[in-house]
Amino acid sequence: MVSRLKSGKFWLKLLAFGSMALSVTVAGLYIALHQAVFSPERLHQAGASALAGTGRTLRFDKNIGRTWFPRPTVTLNNVTLSGTGHTQNVHLGQMRIGLAWSSLLGNPSIEKWVINGADITLEQNSEGKWNLQELWQNRKKSGISVNRLIVENARLHILTPARQHHLSEINLKFTSNGSQSHSFTINGKADNAHLKNLRWEGSGTALAAPNGWRLPDLRIAAFAEYRGNPVNLTAAGGAQWHDRALSLNKITANLHSPLYQTHISASIPAAEWKNGLFHAGAIDSIINARRYETEWSGAFNINNLQLSPSQIDAGRATLSAGGTTHGKTATLNISSPVSWQAAQGWQLPDLKITTRQDQAQTDGGPRFISTLSGNLSGSPEGNWQLFLSGLFDRQRASLKAAYTRENRTLQAEAGLNKLAFAPYLKELQNESRFSYPRFLTGSDRIQINALLLLDNLQLPNLEVNRIKTRLQADNSNITLSDFSAELYGGTTTGSLHIENKDTLSYHLQQQTKGIQVLPLMRDLLRYNSLAGTGDVSFDFTTKGKNRRELTQNLNGKLNLKLQKGAWIGIDINNILKQAAFDQTESENKSTPFNSFTLNSLIQNGVGSHQNAELVTDRFYILSSGSLDLSKLLMNENMLISTTNGEAAQIPLNISGPVDNPSVTLNYSGLTRGLNTPQEKQKALADTLREQFNLFSQP
């Protein structure tokens, strides 16, 4: 025996017979692999059994790859689940199915199933039915277990009547942890019109349950870019697929982005999707954000939500929000049941709105204090109607509005009982630049035609009553027409027209009767030197980006006809007494008058007039001159005479700042024709004393 082991012939024979046996074995295995295990007939038979009742058949190329190691594996190329009639094909790409070795001795078991390059389109019709739903609704139990399922580089296109979603580079690993438990990871990319580089991933455990699956620890994350800033979304919770229904429980989600330091958190205690209808008892979310010096926070809640492709119903949706900026704190609360139907549009039948902005008392105190209720409805064409009534700044208010999308026109009627303007005035005064409203000029610009009614407007030194006007606005013009009001103790009518050019231009026309002119001139032209009651009319045009430019570019006409007033800052009696006797009578700088008439032509912010008339009980003044409204500088040349004409006229020049002008006598006018200084001085003194004595007579 030992000699045989040492014999070369023995080893040669053993090698020859071993090689022959191995070749026979390999050939047998190859034949078995081709004919018994992975023959085309058996593969088609297995596919037909799995797809029975779906109307689809399994197709693949003839070049089938087969290997024994590391496990019996078949490779199918260009695998397609072909449809019949109107159904679409399902392209699964390349498929590698590796059987467990135990499958050769007993029940078949797939150790590793790899699908590479699948391209699937999932489409929903207008009735809510999916094109592939027969594949999961008629699922057959094959009895074949799968240990590992791997999907590589797949694409999924989800098409609904409302929108499309395209997922790519999908990778899935599905691993069995036992007879009923499986773990999985999945990731991929998605196309989105607003988010760049959108990637998503998920993981969890899938437990086999009667008629479905249970996912107790589902985790989902998404990463993208928005306006150059990263956006991260994470979600976690439990899910269960059973009886063709998807149930969700204890879902939490968080979104974070450095853009405006945005953070959103949401929770859904329980929800279900079944027969195309999504139902959630409650959805709660919290929003926080910050931009520069402004901070926002809010909560959005939905109760009893039912959602389908053609209908939305919510028992009540509530938005509670607040913001803080530059010492001002604002709050907003909007609440209403919500109803939407694809064919009829949407309804907010019990809309409630409350607002408030708190600011320091030095800035005017609280404002935008509203408690309003009403309804809002919209049509599928994009038209909507709004009605609100209640309180604004603690006063009765109402608003009716209707929007037509076809011509982007808003028709409205707004009414308010009283508005105290002090809380809003300081901010307007601090506004250094006037600009055209953006909502009238952008790509989504609208046109406005509104009737505005305000019973009482309270300004710091003025009350305006019974304001009525029509607002018409578009991307080119803003017009307040048919304006009427009771103000400054009288009435006014007129219009304001604003034209949207490179520099805004304005056209203001007013006719007032029985008004107090001092507050009017102060508010309109910052001129505080004229008081009285009467009629005022003006027709102004101007352009500019701020108040200074508006004043410098002011052109037009101003007509005054006043009674029982005063010229503030000028005391003619004292001027004459000082000239005649070198003494003053009082510190009261004003000249009361019975009537005053002026017709002024304004050019580039400078008003000029000829023969303005001022009449008092004792004297008559005829004046010509100019007033620079931008610099508030005046230059007046006057002729003062007694009302009975018994004394010579006194020529007077008043010039300088309107609040502190200088007064000089026209010396040459009084001494014309006299030669010596003594004659001129005596004539001047006699004239002044004569005039003053006449003015001083009772």
XYZ file of C-alpha atoms in Angstrom:
698
model
C 0.000 0.000 0.000
C 2.801 2.323 0.893
C 4.552 1.447 -2.312
C 1.461 2.399 -4.265
C 1.357 5.802 -2.597
C 4.904 6.298 -3.710
C 4.121 5.186 -7.237
C 3.814 7.884 -9.885
C 1.377 5.792 -11.892
C -1.027 5.751 -8.947
C -1.149 9.504 -8.664
C -1.439 9.862 -12.391
C -4.410 7.527 -12.527
C -6.016 9.260 -9.508
C -5.606 12.665 -11.106
C -7.041 11.436 -14.372
C -10.065 9.786 -12.763
C -10.577 12.828 -10.426
C -10.509 15.246 -13.305
C -12.981 13.093 -15.173
C -15.279 12.926 -12.174
C -15.047 16.691 -11.597
C -15.785 17.354 -15.250
C -18.768 15.063 -15.123
C -19.943 16.769 -11.922
C -19.505 20.264 -13.353
C -21.237 19.235 -16.537
C -24.054 17.752 -14.502
C -24.376 20.875 -12.424
C -24.295 23.024 -15.557
C -26.996 20.924 -17.148
C -28.983 21.003 -13.925
C -28.552 24.774 -13.640
C -29.670 25.292 -17.225
C -32.413 22.718 -17.447
C -33.665 21.960 -13.964
C -33.216 25.210 -12.011
C -32.894 28.202 -14.360
C -34.292 27.036 -17.661
C -36.193 29.667 -19.697
C -39.314 27.588 -19.388
C -39.160 27.438 -15.593
C -38.375 31.171 -15.390
C -41.356 32.071 -17.578
C -43.515 29.657 -15.591
C -42.471 31.310 -12.309
C -43.174 34.765 -13.762
C -46.586 33.729 -15.039
C -47.490 32.302 -11.645
C -46.450 35.505 -9.856
C -48.333 37.752 -12.303
C -51.479 35.653 -12.568
C -54.585 37.846 -12.598
C -52.747 41.079 -13.433
C -52.931 40.831 -17.205
C -49.152 41.149 -17.456
C -46.384 38.805 -18.596
C -42.684 38.569 -17.769
C -40.274 39.193 -20.623
C -36.472 39.226 -20.782
C -33.656 38.856 -23.293
C -32.427 35.463 -24.464
C -28.895 35.997 -23.156
C -29.424 34.549 -19.676
C -26.426 34.442 -17.338
C -26.056 31.557 -14.878
C -23.467 30.909 -12.171
C -23.116 28.409 -9.314
C -20.908 30.415 -7.027
C -21.039 31.901 -4.532
C -24.644 30.705 -4.914
C -26.833 29.488 -7.758
C -27.602 32.739 -9.574
C -29.456 33.670 -12.735
C -28.997 37.032 -14.477
C -31.858 38.324 -16.628
C -31.384 41.351 -18.877
C -33.911 43.903 -20.075
C -36.628 42.532 -17.802
C -40.082 43.905 -18.590
C -43.526 43.368 -17.139
C -45.415 43.868 -20.370
C -48.941 45.227 -20.339
C -51.958 44.578 -22.482
C -54.278 47.107 -24.043
C -53.874 50.530 -22.431
C -51.577 49.404 -19.604
C -47.961 50.545 -19.632
C -44.871 48.378 -19.553
C -42.831 48.174 -16.361
C -39.100 48.200 -17.088
C -37.069 46.467 -14.373
C -33.681 46.590 -16.121
C -31.240 43.854 -15.107
C -32.275 41.287 -12.502
C -29.954 38.896 -10.635
C -31.624 36.205 -8.533
C -29.388 34.138 -6.278
C -30.931 31.078 -4.622
C -29.903 29.723 -1.255
C -28.126 26.350 -1.478
C -30.882 24.887 0.632
C -33.297 25.568 -2.235
C -31.793 22.591 -4.078
C -32.930 20.259 -1.326
C -36.251 21.768 -0.234
C -38.488 24.821 -0.531
C -36.997 27.511 -2.783
C -35.486 30.510 -1.036
C -33.911 33.600 -2.605
C -30.716 34.559 -0.806
C -30.008 37.715 -2.823
C -32.234 39.463 -5.370
C -30.676 42.451 -7.169
C -32.606 44.755 -9.526
C -30.451 47.256 -11.419
C -31.624 50.161 -13.599
C -35.379 49.833 -13.118
C -37.474 52.622 -14.674
C -41.076 52.660 -13.452
C -43.914 55.100 -14.146
C -46.714 55.241 -11.583
C -49.655 57.218 -12.969
C -52.978 58.188 -11.395
C -56.040 59.022 -13.473
C -58.759 61.572 -12.734
C -60.750 58.926 -10.827
C -57.880 58.266 -8.422
C -56.901 54.858 -9.861
C -53.255 53.935 -10.409
C -51.933 52.228 -13.523
C -50.044 49.544 -11.530
C -52.494 48.948 -8.721
C -53.330 45.477 -10.056
C -49.787 44.414 -9.160
C -50.299 44.990 -5.436
C -54.051 44.368 -5.253
C -53.746 40.890 -6.809
C -50.576 39.905 -4.998
C -50.175 36.104 -4.773
C -48.436 34.340 -1.961
C -45.696 32.351 -3.650
C -44.219 30.803 -0.549
C -40.737 31.862 -1.689
C -38.818 33.736 0.983
C -36.375 36.534 0.120
C -33.411 37.091 2.413
C -31.981 40.189 0.704
C -33.602 42.465 -1.881
C -31.368 45.127 -3.429
C -32.507 47.797 -5.875
C -29.769 49.824 -7.542
C -29.949 53.034 -9.592
C -33.706 52.895 -10.153
C -35.989 55.654 -11.419
C -39.597 56.259 -10.396
C -41.991 58.699 -12.071
C -45.166 59.531 -10.130
C -47.760 61.284 -12.277
C -51.017 62.681 -10.899
C -53.569 65.034 -12.490
C -52.221 67.848 -10.310
C -48.435 67.428 -10.535
C -45.490 65.200 -11.391
C -42.683 63.818 -9.225
C -39.514 62.290 -10.633
C -37.208 60.207 -8.409
C -33.828 58.953 -9.603
C -30.724 57.111 -8.370
C -32.937 55.089 -6.034
C -31.078 52.480 -3.977
C -32.875 50.044 -1.677
C -31.537 47.353 0.650
C -34.142 45.070 2.205
C -32.752 42.417 4.571
C -34.577 39.676 6.453
C -33.857 39.519 10.189
C -36.048 36.494 10.726
C -39.269 35.000 9.586
C -41.324 38.162 10.259
C -38.782 40.996 10.629
C -36.874 42.899 7.967
C -34.619 45.953 8.048
C -34.290 48.358 5.154
C -32.459 51.449 3.947
C -33.387 53.528 0.928
C -32.065 56.714 -0.678
C -32.253 58.646 -3.908
C -32.635 61.991 -5.645
C -35.709 63.990 -6.628
C -36.436 66.768 -9.100
C -38.048 69.931 -7.740
C -38.643 73.300 -9.359
C -37.796 75.214 -6.173
C -35.201 72.997 -4.459
C -31.805 72.217 -5.952
C -29.798 69.030 -5.368
C -32.661 67.376 -3.516
C -31.621 64.066 -1.960
C -33.607 61.877 0.404
C -33.097 58.769 2.496
C -35.043 56.479 4.795
C -34.545 53.515 7.086
C -36.420 51.355 9.534
C -37.738 47.928 10.380
C -40.530 46.209 8.478
C -42.526 43.581 10.331
C -44.767 41.242 8.424
C -48.351 41.505 9.633
C -51.616 39.921 8.541
C -52.530 41.444 5.174
C -49.634 43.897 5.204
C -46.565 45.356 6.867
C -45.836 47.307 10.025
C -43.003 49.865 10.231
C -42.614 50.791 13.918
C -39.456 52.906 13.593
C -39.621 54.636 10.230
C -37.048 57.414 9.717
C -36.908 59.772 6.731
C -34.518 62.619 5.890
C -34.182 65.032 2.965
C -31.430 67.474 2.025
C -31.600 70.277 -0.555
C -30.630 73.853 -1.391
C -33.012 76.800 -1.515
C -31.776 80.225 -2.610
C -28.233 79.055 -2.054
C -28.913 77.875 1.506
C -29.094 74.270 2.738
C -32.438 72.859 3.858
C -32.634 69.768 6.073
C -35.792 67.800 6.805
C -36.077 64.865 9.199
C -39.140 62.820 10.118
C -39.793 59.801 12.303
C -42.713 57.726 13.478
C -44.616 54.536 12.891
C -46.533 53.278 9.868
C -48.584 50.229 8.986
C -49.832 48.959 5.634
C -52.821 46.674 6.049
C -56.012 45.922 4.174
C -54.999 48.343 1.409
C -54.709 51.178 3.941
C -51.713 53.096 5.302
C -51.846 54.086 8.970
C -49.442 56.583 10.551
C -48.876 57.132 14.258
C -46.760 59.482 16.341
C -45.222 61.198 13.327
C -42.798 64.035 14.089
C -40.972 66.192 11.552
C -38.387 68.971 11.737
C -37.159 71.342 9.050
C -34.144 73.613 9.474
C -32.395 76.113 7.215
C -29.974 78.985 7.861
C -32.080 81.025 5.434
C -33.860 83.424 7.821
C -32.779 81.001 10.588
C -35.905 79.002 9.832
C -37.004 76.092 12.014
C -40.315 74.248 11.613
C -41.478 71.332 13.734
C -44.682 69.366 13.179
C -46.463 66.390 14.699
C -49.307 64.096 13.648
C -50.562 61.854 16.483
C -52.475 59.553 14.128
C -53.496 59.502 10.469
C -54.726 57.074 7.823
C -54.733 56.863 4.035
C -57.349 54.535 2.599
C -59.234 54.329 -0.677
C -57.597 57.529 -1.884
C -58.599 59.510 1.238
C -56.152 60.844 3.843
C -57.529 61.557 7.317
C -55.738 63.096 10.298
C -57.381 63.974 13.588
C -54.867 66.757 14.231
C -51.755 68.300 12.692
C -49.750 70.671 14.877
C -46.748 72.727 13.780
C -44.503 75.460 15.189
C -42.525 77.936 13.078
C -39.597 80.149 14.130
C -37.535 82.451 11.910
C -35.337 85.528 12.039
C -34.199 88.048 9.447
C -31.929 90.907 10.430
C -33.651 92.578 13.404
C -37.003 90.873 12.873
C -38.051 87.657 14.616
C -41.119 85.569 13.757
C -42.808 82.751 15.608
C -46.062 80.989 14.987
C -48.191 77.893 15.334
C -50.340 76.270 12.660
C -52.956 73.711 13.651
C -55.444 71.677 11.626
C -58.199 69.616 13.215
C -60.074 66.740 11.578
C -58.409 66.943 8.175
C -59.715 64.877 5.266
C -57.734 65.063 2.058
C -58.217 63.522 -1.374
C -57.161 64.514 -4.892
C -60.532 66.180 -5.455
C -61.564 67.365 -1.984
C -60.187 68.893 1.226
C -62.124 69.357 4.453
C -60.828 70.586 7.793
C -62.897 71.068 10.919
C -60.803 74.164 11.659
C -57.418 75.489 10.598
C -55.734 78.054 12.858
C -52.647 80.201 12.320
C -51.312 82.067 15.346
C -48.242 84.153 14.536
C -46.200 86.937 16.052
C -43.183 89.045 15.208
C -40.839 91.535 16.864
C -38.811 94.219 15.104
C -37.271 97.518 16.202
C -39.226 97.588 19.443
C -42.547 96.743 17.789
C -44.410 93.496 18.492
C -47.158 92.256 16.175
C -49.589 89.353 16.565
C -51.893 87.714 14.028
C -54.511 85.008 14.451
C -56.506 83.526 11.555
C -58.975 80.689 12.033
C -61.708 79.021 9.985
C -63.113 75.695 8.845
C -61.789 74.875 5.372
C -63.567 73.181 2.488
C -62.267 72.635 -1.052
C -63.682 70.735 -3.998
C -61.982 70.541 -7.365
C -65.186 71.330 -9.243
C -66.493 74.093 -6.936
C -63.466 75.764 -5.355
C -62.837 76.471 -1.686
C -64.706 77.966 1.248
C -63.689 79.496 4.578
C -67.221 79.902 5.965
C -66.404 81.065 9.493
C -63.286 83.202 9.074
C -62.015 84.947 12.205
C -59.070 87.372 12.189
C -57.443 89.216 15.084
C -54.392 91.483 14.794
C -52.429 93.844 17.010
C -49.153 95.747 16.909
C -47.658 97.138 20.111
C -45.162 99.978 20.043
C -43.870 102.575 22.487
C -46.209 105.397 23.470
C -43.677 107.855 22.052
C -44.298 106.217 18.667
C -48.058 106.453 19.047
C -49.024 103.385 21.083
C -50.826 100.216 19.916
C -52.240 100.039 16.398
C -53.701 97.596 13.844
C -55.977 96.323 16.621
C -58.642 94.285 14.861
C -61.272 91.691 15.633
C -62.959 90.714 12.382
C -65.151 87.858 11.223
C -66.700 86.853 7.930
C -66.142 84.449 5.074
C -63.833 83.858 2.131
C -64.596 81.788 -0.956
C -62.797 81.034 -4.195
C -63.560 79.397 -7.527
C -61.483 76.904 -9.543
C -60.750 79.717 -12.016
C -58.899 81.662 -9.310
C -61.604 84.211 -8.503
C -62.435 84.917 -4.855
C -64.808 86.920 -2.662
C -64.201 88.219 0.860
C -66.502 89.743 3.457
C -65.311 90.929 6.871
C -66.935 92.990 9.593
C -66.109 93.808 13.178
C -63.695 96.205 14.845
C -60.504 97.874 13.604
C -58.655 99.938 16.183
C -61.730 99.409 18.380
C -64.042 101.036 15.821
C -66.695 99.487 13.595
C -65.298 98.362 10.249
C -66.416 96.409 7.192
C -64.799 95.159 4.001
C -66.274 93.647 0.861
C -63.889 92.519 -1.860
C -64.065 90.473 -5.043
C -61.097 89.441 -7.191
C -61.296 88.398 -10.854
C -58.249 86.492 -12.011
C -58.850 86.882 -15.748
C -58.140 90.625 -15.656
C -56.496 90.656 -12.199
C -58.972 93.193 -10.876
C -59.944 93.735 -7.245
C -63.308 95.403 -6.613
C -63.795 96.497 -3.006
C -65.752 98.644 -0.585
C -64.211 99.466 2.788
C -65.789 101.411 5.621
C -64.466 102.509 9.027
C -66.228 104.485 11.745
C -63.179 106.281 13.161
C -59.403 106.148 12.811
C -56.967 107.764 15.226
C -53.963 108.440 13.006
C -51.433 109.276 15.719
C -50.104 105.683 16.034
C -49.325 105.668 12.289
C -48.085 109.232 11.835
C -44.504 108.984 13.109
C -43.616 106.108 10.822
C -44.929 108.026 7.814
C -43.018 111.131 8.858
C -39.822 109.087 9.124
C -40.313 107.691 5.622
C -37.628 109.487 3.623
C -38.496 108.009 0.226
C -41.803 107.643 -1.584
C -42.139 104.574 -3.809
C -44.855 102.990 -5.929
C -46.549 99.959 -4.309
C -44.896 96.707 -5.384
C -48.139 94.730 -5.576
C -49.174 97.024 -8.450
C -45.996 96.580 -10.515
C -44.712 92.988 -10.136
C -45.409 89.961 -12.292
C -48.483 89.238 -10.138
C -49.685 92.851 -10.253
C -53.354 93.609 -9.776
C -55.768 96.437 -10.541
C -57.884 98.007 -7.798
C -61.239 99.756 -7.928
C -62.440 100.505 -4.399
C -64.893 102.775 -2.627
C -63.417 104.078 0.649
C -65.588 105.472 3.452
C -64.270 106.912 6.728
C -66.603 108.712 9.120
C -63.911 110.299 11.287
C -60.134 110.689 10.921
C -58.311 112.033 13.958
C -54.966 113.756 13.366
C -52.912 115.394 16.130
C -54.374 118.862 15.443
C -57.257 118.075 13.146
C -60.400 116.041 12.688
C -61.614 115.101 9.216
C -65.170 113.835 8.931
C -67.268 112.055 6.317
C -64.392 111.110 4.023
C -65.501 109.507 0.798
C -63.427 108.695 -2.276
C -62.919 106.114 -4.994
C -59.511 104.483 -5.348
C -58.439 103.292 -8.789
C -54.956 101.827 -9.137
C -52.901 99.826 -11.610
C -49.258 99.555 -12.641
C -49.303 103.040 -14.217
C -51.587 105.249 -12.129
C -53.169 105.686 -8.712
C -56.206 107.952 -8.580
C -58.343 109.127 -5.679
C -61.348 110.578 -7.469
C -64.611 112.092 -6.244
C -62.922 112.945 -2.955
C -65.091 114.748 -0.423
C -64.689 115.437 3.281
C -65.454 117.803 6.123
C -62.201 119.223 7.491
C -60.658 122.336 9.006
C -64.176 123.444 9.902
C -65.398 123.398 6.292
C -65.872 121.108 3.327
C -63.591 120.032 0.504
C -63.865 118.211 -2.795
C -61.186 117.210 -5.257
C -58.878 114.491 -6.511
C -55.325 113.130 -6.339
C -53.551 111.494 -9.272
C -50.188 109.678 -8.978
C -48.366 108.577 -12.132
C -45.755 105.819 -12.014
C -42.703 107.176 -13.832
C -38.982 106.962 -13.111
C -39.786 109.658 -10.562
C -43.345 109.603 -9.232
C -45.463 112.555 -10.352
C -48.506 113.951 -8.533
C -51.510 116.082 -9.483
C -53.625 117.416 -6.590
C -56.807 119.446 -7.049
C -58.964 120.750 -4.177
C -61.883 123.121 -3.709
C -62.542 123.998 -0.060
C -65.223 126.191 1.472
C -65.481 127.661 4.951
C -62.221 126.113 6.149
C -59.647 127.265 8.699
C -56.609 128.052 6.603
C -53.856 127.803 9.268
C -53.911 123.997 9.710
C -54.455 123.531 5.964
C -51.375 125.567 4.996
C -49.338 123.987 7.781
C -50.158 120.429 6.715
C -49.956 121.075 2.986
C -47.043 123.524 2.634
C -45.515 123.726 6.142
C -46.547 127.412 6.211
C -47.658 128.670 9.650
C -48.034 132.426 9.082
C -51.619 132.783 7.935
C -54.844 132.196 9.871
C -58.458 132.777 9.015
C -61.646 131.234 7.683
C -62.738 131.172 4.076
C -62.395 129.493 0.727
C -59.254 127.952 -0.732
C -58.711 126.344 -4.104
C -55.516 124.953 -5.558
C -54.302 122.928 -8.502
C -50.807 121.521 -7.912
C -48.475 119.279 -9.887
C -45.149 117.972 -8.645
C -42.725 115.065 -8.740
C -40.096 113.673 -6.420
C -38.865 110.856 -4.223
C -39.198 112.694 -0.897
C -40.860 115.744 0.604
C -37.950 118.063 -0.217
C -38.054 117.160 -3.921
C -41.846 117.384 -3.985
C -41.699 120.931 -2.615
C -38.907 122.055 -4.956
C -40.784 120.733 -8.010
C -44.184 122.138 -7.011
C -46.085 124.011 -9.727
C -49.649 125.292 -9.907
C -52.110 127.861 -8.636
C -53.321 128.791 -5.143
C -56.304 131.060 -4.510
C -57.235 132.319 -1.027
C -60.243 134.339 0.072
C -60.314 134.641 3.861
C -62.244 136.509 6.533
C -61.583 137.252 10.197
C -58.006 136.092 10.347
C -54.481 137.191 11.159
C -51.099 137.502 9.541
C -48.940 135.690 12.087
C -45.395 136.919 12.668
C -46.061 140.440 11.348
C -47.568 143.259 13.493
C -48.115 146.275 11.255
C -49.167 148.484 14.201
C -45.928 147.828 16.044
C -43.874 148.257 12.877
C -45.325 151.727 12.297
C -45.061 152.760 15.959
C -41.450 151.694 16.131
C -40.694 153.644 12.965
C -42.540 156.760 14.189
C -41.646 156.839 17.880
C -38.862 154.268 18.196
C -40.955 152.138 20.600
C -43.133 149.020 20.478
C -46.559 148.461 21.930
C -46.628 144.681 22.526
C -44.872 141.401 21.851
C -47.876 139.974 20.027
C -46.554 139.511 16.487
C -49.675 139.328 14.359
C -51.849 141.553 12.242
C -55.579 140.822 12.548
C -57.589 141.391 9.367
C -61.185 141.450 8.204
C -60.438 140.008 4.788
C -57.490 138.711 2.794
C -57.411 137.818 -0.894
C -54.467 136.214 -2.694
C -53.953 134.610 -6.081
C -50.564 132.913 -6.273
C -48.756 131.277 -9.173
C -46.285 128.615 -8.013
C -43.309 127.678 -10.174
C -40.633 125.213 -9.043
C -41.566 125.619 -5.401
C -41.693 129.432 -5.414
C -45.046 131.186 -5.222
C -45.454 134.701 -6.594
C -48.449 137.038 -6.442
C -49.519 140.529 -7.457
C -51.860 142.888 -5.632
C -52.839 140.663 -2.736
C -55.289 142.586 -0.547
C -55.437 142.685 3.253
C -58.101 144.828 4.934
C -58.405 145.671 8.642
C -60.663 148.101 10.485
C -58.112 150.934 10.076
C -55.860 150.248 7.083
C -55.646 148.681 3.692
C -52.586 146.769 2.404
C -51.797 146.043 -1.202
C -48.940 143.553 -1.493
C -46.873 141.869 -4.183
C -44.082 139.407 -3.629
C -42.934 135.818 -3.444
C -42.601 132.890 -1.053
C -40.014 130.120 -1.422
C -41.857 127.085 -0.028
C -38.744 124.925 0.078
C -36.581 127.371 2.040
C -39.547 129.166 3.683
C -38.189 132.563 2.670
C -40.483 135.493 1.861
C -40.129 138.816 0.061
C -43.128 141.191 0.218
C -43.445 144.772 -1.037
C -46.455 146.493 0.565
C -48.307 149.749 0.282
C -50.103 150.563 3.539
C -52.860 153.153 3.621
C -55.820 154.048 5.777
C -59.160 152.676 4.762
C -60.503 156.220 4.222
C -57.452 157.320 2.206
C -56.785 160.432 4.375
C -53.025 159.873 4.772
C -50.175 159.133 2.422
C -49.313 155.509 1.646
C -46.386 153.895 3.440
C -44.240 151.531 1.341
C -42.956 148.573 3.378
C -40.654 145.644 2.538
C -40.770 142.397 4.520
C -38.176 139.735 3.700
C -36.341 136.782 5.193
C -37.481 133.636 7.036
C -41.248 133.492 7.423
C -41.001 132.879 11.173
C -38.622 135.818 11.791
C -38.601 138.260 8.864
C -36.938 141.653 8.713
C -39.061 144.757 8.045
C -37.761 147.896 6.321
C -39.393 151.111 5.089
C -39.081 152.037 1.439
C -37.243 155.296 2.265
C -36.867 156.433 -1.331
C -40.588 156.107 -1.943
C -41.474 158.405 0.951
C -38.890 161.158 0.215
C -39.066 161.301 -3.564
C -38.792 164.994 -4.728
C -37.070 166.286 -1.561
C -33.500 167.531 -1.677
C -31.874 168.025 1.721
C -31.474 165.319 4.381
C -33.358 167.497 6.824
C -36.364 167.723 4.491
C -36.378 163.988 3.916
C -36.148 163.165 7.640
C -38.973 165.584 8.533
C -41.224 164.244 5.763
C -40.635 160.676 6.846
C -41.341 161.402 10.533
C -44.479 163.425 9.752
C -45.883 160.698 7.497
C -45.294 157.921 9.995
C -46.794 159.891 12.876
C -49.805 160.796 10.773
C -50.393 157.203 9.727
C -49.937 155.829 13.199
C -52.265 158.419 14.750
C -54.928 157.530 12.211
C -54.451 153.784 12.792
C -54.667 154.355 16.545
C -57.979 156.224 16.451
C -60.874 154.264 17.899
